C-alpha cells in the first residue's frame, strides 16, 4: 500500500508524518532552523483518523466542520484531504461497507445457487445498513477487500458449475443489481412501508378519471398493504418487498440453470 490514497476529490494521507525541512541559514554556523511544515500545507491527517472522527457523529451531524472540530483541525485542512462533503461521505460509505461485509461467510459447499443467493442477501443487507448516507453511485464497483472476496467466491462457484467466464460475470452482475435495487426499495419506504414511488403513483392516479390506466389500477389494488390497520398494512408492504427480492433472484437462478442445461446438451 502506498503512503497516500487518492479519493475522487483529493488525496488522503495514510503514512507517517514526514519531517519538515531543516538546515542552517547561510553563514549562521552549525545552528539549524526548527522543523516546519511546507508553506501553505495543512496539518497531515490520515484516512483512519478522518473515518474514526466521522464514526462518532450521527448521519445528520456528519458535516465537514463537525469532523474538522473532532480532529482539532480547520475545515480548510480537512478539505485538502477529502475535497468536500461528498468526498467525506464516500470515505464513510466505503469504511462502513467494508465492515458490514467483512464478517459475511458464504456457503462452503458446491451449491452455486445457495452461494449466489447468500451473496445477494449479504450485499442487500450491507447496503441497507449504510443507507442513511448512501448515494448508490458511490458503492457501484467499490474495490473493498471484503466485496472482492465475496465476488471471487461467487464467480468460483459459477465457474465450477460449468458457466463460461462471460456468463459467470453476467450472473454476478445481475445478482448485484438485484441486491442494490432491493436495498433502494427498503431505504425508499415511508413509515407506512410504502415505497415513495408507489405513493407518488397512487397520488397521481387519484387526480385522474377512474377509468384511466385500468391495468395499473388493478395491479395496485391487488398489491399487499390494502385495508387493515396501518401497522398491518406496513408489515404487508415490507413483506412484499422481500417477496419481490426473492422473485427476482429465482428468475436469475432459473435463467442460469437453463443456460447450464443448454450447455450440457451441446
Short mmCIF file of C-alpha atoms in Angstrom, two decimals:
data_model
loop_
_atom_site.label_atom_id
_atom_site.label_comp_id
_atom_site.label_asym_id
_atom_site.label_seq_id
_atom_site.Cartn_x
_atom_site.Cartn_y
_atom_site.Cartn_z
CA UNK A 1 0.00 0.00 0.00
CA UNK A 2 1.31 3.47 -0.83
CA UNK A 3 1.59 6.21 1.75
CA UNK A 4 -1.26 8.14 0.15
CA UNK A 5 -4.64 7.11 -1.19
CA UNK A 6 -6.41 9.11 -3.86
CA UNK A 7 -10.10 9.96 -3.48
CA UNK A 8 -12.27 11.38 -6.22
CA UNK A 9 -11.65 14.85 -4.93
CA UNK A 10 -8.24 14.82 -3.30
CA UNK A 11 -5.52 12.73 -1.67
CA UNK A 12 -5.86 11.11 1.72
CA UNK A 13 -2.64 10.64 3.64
CA UNK A 14 -2.16 7.25 5.27
CA UNK A 15 1.56 7.17 6.02
CA UNK A 16 3.50 8.60 8.93
CA UNK A 17 4.06 12.32 9.13
CA UNK A 18 7.23 13.35 7.37
CA UNK A 19 9.58 15.84 8.97
CA UNK A 20 9.72 19.36 7.70
CA UNK A 21 12.84 20.81 6.07
CA UNK A 22 15.74 21.57 8.33
CA UNK A 23 19.02 23.19 7.75
CA UNK A 24 21.16 26.11 8.76
CA UNK A 25 20.91 29.61 7.39
CA UNK A 26 23.79 30.64 5.18
CA UNK A 27 26.58 31.92 7.34
CA UNK A 28 24.80 31.03 10.59
CA UNK A 29 27.23 28.34 11.73
CA UNK A 30 26.07 24.95 12.93
CA UNK A 31 22.68 26.05 14.29
CA UNK A 32 19.74 24.76 12.26
CA UNK A 33 16.26 26.15 11.86
CA UNK A 34 13.42 24.26 13.62
CA UNK A 35 11.48 21.72 11.58
CA UNK A 36 8.40 23.17 9.99
CA UNK A 37 5.62 22.17 7.62
CA UNK A 38 5.93 23.21 4.00
CA UNK A 39 4.43 26.63 3.43
CA UNK A 40 0.70 26.51 2.73
CA UNK A 41 0.33 22.81 3.55
CA UNK A 42 -2.34 21.91 6.14
CA UNK A 43 -1.68 19.56 9.08
CA UNK A 44 -1.36 15.96 7.95
CA UNK A 45 -4.24 13.70 8.96
CA UNK A 46 -4.80 10.10 7.97
CA UNK A 47 -7.74 8.36 6.38
CA UNK A 48 -8.14 6.33 9.56
CA UNK A 49 -8.32 9.49 11.68
CA UNK A 50 -10.94 11.03 9.40
CA UNK A 51 -13.10 7.90 9.36
CA UNK A 52 -12.80 7.45 13.14
CA UNK A 53 -13.95 11.02 13.70
CA UNK A 54 -16.86 10.55 11.28
CA UNK A 55 -17.98 7.35 13.02
CA UNK A 56 -18.52 9.29 16.21
CA UNK A 57 -21.09 11.54 14.53
CA UNK A 58 -24.67 10.78 13.61
CA UNK A 59 -25.57 10.77 9.89
CA UNK A 60 -27.35 14.13 10.15
CA UNK A 61 -24.43 15.65 12.06
CA UNK A 62 -21.84 14.47 9.55
CA UNK A 63 -20.54 17.76 8.22
CA UNK A 64 -17.10 18.94 7.21
CA UNK A 65 -16.99 21.35 10.14
CA UNK A 66 -18.06 18.72 12.68
CA UNK A 67 -15.36 16.29 11.53
CA UNK A 68 -12.75 19.05 11.46
CA UNK A 69 -13.68 20.03 15.02
CA UNK A 70 -13.41 16.40 16.16
CA UNK A 71 -9.94 16.18 14.60
CA UNK A 72 -8.84 19.51 16.04
CA UNK A 73 -8.06 20.95 12.61
CA UNK A 74 -9.59 23.64 10.45
CA UNK A 75 -12.20 22.90 7.84
CA UNK A 76 -9.70 24.04 5.23
CA UNK A 77 -7.25 21.37 6.40
CA UNK A 78 -9.92 18.66 6.11
CA UNK A 79 -10.91 19.99 2.70
CA UNK A 80 -7.34 19.43 1.50
CA UNK A 81 -7.68 15.68 2.12
CA UNK A 82 -11.31 14.87 1.22
CA UNK A 83 -12.26 17.72 -1.10
CA UNK A 84 -15.82 18.31 0.10
CA UNK A 85 -18.68 16.62 1.95
CA UNK A 86 -19.22 14.24 -0.97
CA UNK A 87 -15.64 13.04 -0.62
CA UNK A 88 -16.13 12.69 3.13
CA UNK A 89 -19.30 10.63 2.65
CA UNK A 90 -17.50 8.39 0.18
CA UNK A 91 -14.88 7.55 2.81
CA UNK A 92 -17.59 6.80 5.36
CA UNK A 93 -19.57 4.61 2.96
CA UNK A 94 -16.52 2.60 1.91
CA UNK A 95 -15.50 2.06 5.54
CA UNK A 96 -19.00 1.04 6.64
CA UNK A 97 -19.48 -1.24 3.64
CA UNK A 98 -16.18 -2.97 4.33
CA UNK A 99 -17.09 -3.55 7.97
CA UNK A 100 -20.58 -4.82 7.10
CA UNK A 101 -19.36 -7.37 4.55
CA UNK A 102 -16.16 -8.32 6.37
CA UNK A 103 -17.90 -10.86 8.60
CA UNK A 104 -20.00 -12.49 5.89
CA UNK A 105 -19.25 -16.13 5.12
CA UNK A 106 -20.83 -17.63 2.03
CA UNK A 107 -21.76 -21.34 1.95
CA UNK A 108 -18.70 -23.55 1.64
CA UNK A 109 -20.34 -26.27 -0.45
CA UNK A 110 -20.63 -26.58 -4.21
CA UNK A 111 -24.26 -25.40 -4.45
CA UNK A 112 -23.84 -22.35 -6.65
CA UNK A 113 -27.49 -21.41 -6.14
CA UNK A 114 -27.03 -21.11 -2.38
CA UNK A 115 -23.81 -19.14 -2.85
CA UNK A 116 -25.41 -16.70 -5.29
CA UNK A 117 -28.47 -16.20 -3.10
CA UNK A 118 -26.38 -15.70 0.06
CA UNK A 119 -24.22 -13.14 -1.76
CA UNK A 120 -27.25 -11.13 -2.87
CA UNK A 121 -28.73 -11.16 0.64
CA UNK A 122 -25.43 -10.07 2.21
CA UNK A 123 -24.98 -7.26 -0.30
CA UNK A 124 -28.55 -6.02 0.12
CA UNK A 125 -28.35 -6.08 3.91
CA UNK A 126 -24.98 -4.32 3.92
CA UNK A 127 -26.32 -1.54 1.71
CA UNK A 128 -29.45 -1.13 3.81
CA UNK A 129 -27.40 -0.68 6.98
CA UNK A 130 -25.47 2.21 5.46
CA UNK A 131 -28.46 3.56 3.58
CA UNK A 132 -28.86 6.79 5.52
CA UNK A 133 -25.82 8.36 3.87
CA UNK A 134 -25.63 6.27 0.72
CA UNK A 135 -25.64 7.61 -2.78
CA UNK A 136 -25.75 4.29 -4.62
CA UNK A 137 -23.45 5.55 -7.34
CA UNK A 138 -20.71 5.55 -4.69
CA UNK A 139 -20.96 1.85 -3.98
CA UNK A 140 -21.07 0.60 -7.54
CA UNK A 141 -17.80 -1.17 -8.20
CA UNK A 142 -16.25 -0.46 -4.81
CA UNK A 143 -12.95 -2.28 -4.60
CA UNK A 144 -13.05 -3.08 -0.88
CA UNK A 145 -11.33 -6.32 0.09
CA UNK A 146 -14.50 -7.79 1.63
CA UNK A 147 -16.54 -7.10 -1.51
CA UNK A 148 -13.79 -8.53 -3.73
CA UNK A 149 -13.59 -11.70 -1.62
CA UNK A 150 -17.34 -12.27 -1.87
CA UNK A 151 -17.36 -11.64 -5.61
CA UNK A 152 -14.47 -14.06 -6.11
CA UNK A 153 -16.30 -16.77 -4.14
CA UNK A 154 -19.44 -16.35 -6.26
CA UNK A 155 -17.52 -16.43 -9.52
CA UNK A 156 -15.64 -19.53 -8.40
CA UNK A 157 -18.94 -21.30 -7.68
CA UNK A 158 -20.45 -20.28 -11.02
CA UNK A 159 -17.38 -21.33 -12.98
CA UNK A 160 -17.24 -24.65 -11.13
CA UNK A 161 -20.89 -25.25 -12.06
CA UNK A 162 -19.94 -25.07 -15.74
CA UNK A 163 -20.68 -21.50 -16.75
CA UNK A 164 -18.20 -19.79 -19.05
CA UNK A 165 -16.42 -16.68 -17.72
CA UNK A 166 -18.67 -14.18 -19.51
CA UNK A 167 -21.88 -15.81 -18.30
CA UNK A 168 -20.50 -16.09 -14.76
CA UNK A 169 -19.69 -12.39 -14.84
CA UNK A 170 -23.17 -11.54 -16.11
CA UNK A 171 -24.70 -13.69 -13.38
CA UNK A 172 -22.72 -11.94 -10.64
CA UNK A 173 -23.59 -8.52 -12.06
CA UNK A 174 -27.28 -9.42 -12.21
CA UNK A 175 -27.25 -10.59 -8.58
CA UNK A 176 -25.51 -7.36 -7.55
CA UNK A 177 -28.07 -5.24 -9.42
CA UNK A 178 -30.95 -7.15 -7.81
CA UNK A 179 -29.43 -6.62 -4.36
CA UNK A 180 -28.91 -2.90 -4.95
CA UNK A 181 -32.46 -2.48 -6.25
CA UNK A 182 -33.86 -4.32 -3.23
CA UNK A 183 -31.84 -2.13 -0.88
CA UNK A 184 -33.09 1.01 -2.60
CA UNK A 185 -36.66 -0.24 -2.22
CA UNK A 186 -36.25 -0.81 1.51
CA UNK A 187 -34.48 2.50 2.07
CA UNK A 188 -37.10 4.32 0.00
CA UNK A 189 -40.04 3.04 2.03
CA UNK A 190 -42.03 5.54 4.04
CA UNK A 191 -43.09 4.93 7.63
CA UNK A 192 -46.19 3.21 6.25
CA UNK A 193 -43.99 0.69 4.45
CA UNK A 194 -44.95 2.06 1.04
CA UNK A 195 -42.21 2.94 -1.40
CA UNK A 196 -42.18 6.63 -2.27
CA UNK A 197 -42.56 5.86 -5.98
CA UNK A 198 -45.70 3.82 -5.36
CA UNK A 199 -47.09 6.53 -3.08
CA UNK A 200 -46.49 9.13 -5.80
CA UNK A 201 -48.09 6.86 -8.43
CA UNK A 202 -51.22 6.33 -6.34
CA UNK A 203 -51.44 10.05 -5.63
CA UNK A 204 -51.22 10.80 -9.36
CA UNK A 205 -53.95 8.26 -10.18
CA UNK A 206 -56.29 9.82 -7.65
CA UNK A 207 -56.11 13.06 -9.63
CA UNK A 208 -57.20 11.31 -12.85
CA UNK A 209 -60.55 9.90 -14.00
CA UNK A 210 -61.20 6.45 -12.57
CA UNK A 211 -61.30 4.76 -15.98
CA UNK A 212 -57.73 5.74 -16.92
CA UNK A 213 -54.86 3.24 -16.72
CA UNK A 214 -57.13 0.31 -15.76
CA UNK A 215 -54.36 -2.32 -15.70
CA UNK A 216 -52.19 -0.22 -13.41
CA UNK A 217 -55.11 0.43 -11.07
CA UNK A 218 -55.99 -3.26 -10.97
CA UNK A 219 -52.44 -4.30 -10.08
CA UNK A 220 -52.05 -1.66 -7.38
CA UNK A 221 -55.42 -2.53 -5.87
CA UNK A 222 -54.36 -6.18 -5.57
CA UNK A 223 -50.95 -5.41 -4.07
CA UNK A 224 -50.34 -6.19 -0.38
CA UNK A 225 -50.94 -3.41 2.10
CA UNK A 226 -54.56 -2.64 1.25
CA UNK A 227 -57.03 -2.48 4.14
CA UNK A 228 -56.42 -3.37 7.75
CA UNK A 229 -54.67 -1.35 10.41
CA UNK A 230 -51.79 0.96 9.46
CA UNK A 231 -49.39 -1.37 11.27
CA UNK A 232 -50.69 -4.39 9.36
CA UNK A 233 -50.51 -2.56 6.04
CA UNK A 234 -46.91 -1.52 6.73
CA UNK A 235 -45.94 -5.10 7.64
CA UNK A 236 -47.58 -6.46 4.48
CA UNK A 237 -45.74 -3.96 2.29
CA UNK A 238 -42.39 -4.77 3.84
CA UNK A 239 -43.06 -8.47 3.37
CA UNK A 240 -43.94 -7.77 -0.27
CA UNK A 241 -40.54 -6.13 -0.75
CA UNK A 242 -38.91 -9.35 0.48
CA UNK A 243 -41.14 -11.37 -1.87
CA UNK A 244 -40.08 -9.18 -4.80
CA UNK A 245 -36.42 -9.68 -3.93
CA UNK A 246 -36.82 -13.47 -3.78
CA UNK A 247 -38.82 -13.43 -7.04
CA UNK A 248 -36.04 -11.66 -8.92
CA UNK A 249 -33.39 -13.99 -7.53
CA UNK A 250 -35.49 -17.00 -8.52
CA UNK A 251 -35.73 -15.67 -12.07
CA UNK A 252 -31.96 -15.18 -12.23
CA UNK A 253 -31.23 -18.65 -10.89
CA UNK A 254 -33.77 -20.25 -13.25
CA UNK A 255 -32.18 -18.46 -16.18
CA UNK A 256 -28.69 -19.63 -15.23
CA UNK A 257 -30.00 -23.18 -14.80
CA UNK A 258 -31.39 -23.09 -18.34
CA UNK A 259 -28.06 -21.85 -19.68
CA UNK A 260 -26.25 -24.67 -17.88
CA UNK A 261 -28.73 -27.22 -19.24
CA UNK A 262 -28.27 -25.89 -22.77
CA UNK A 263 -24.50 -26.10 -22.43
CA UNK A 264 -24.73 -29.69 -21.19
CA UNK A 265 -26.92 -30.62 -24.15
CA UNK A 266 -24.44 -29.48 -26.75
#
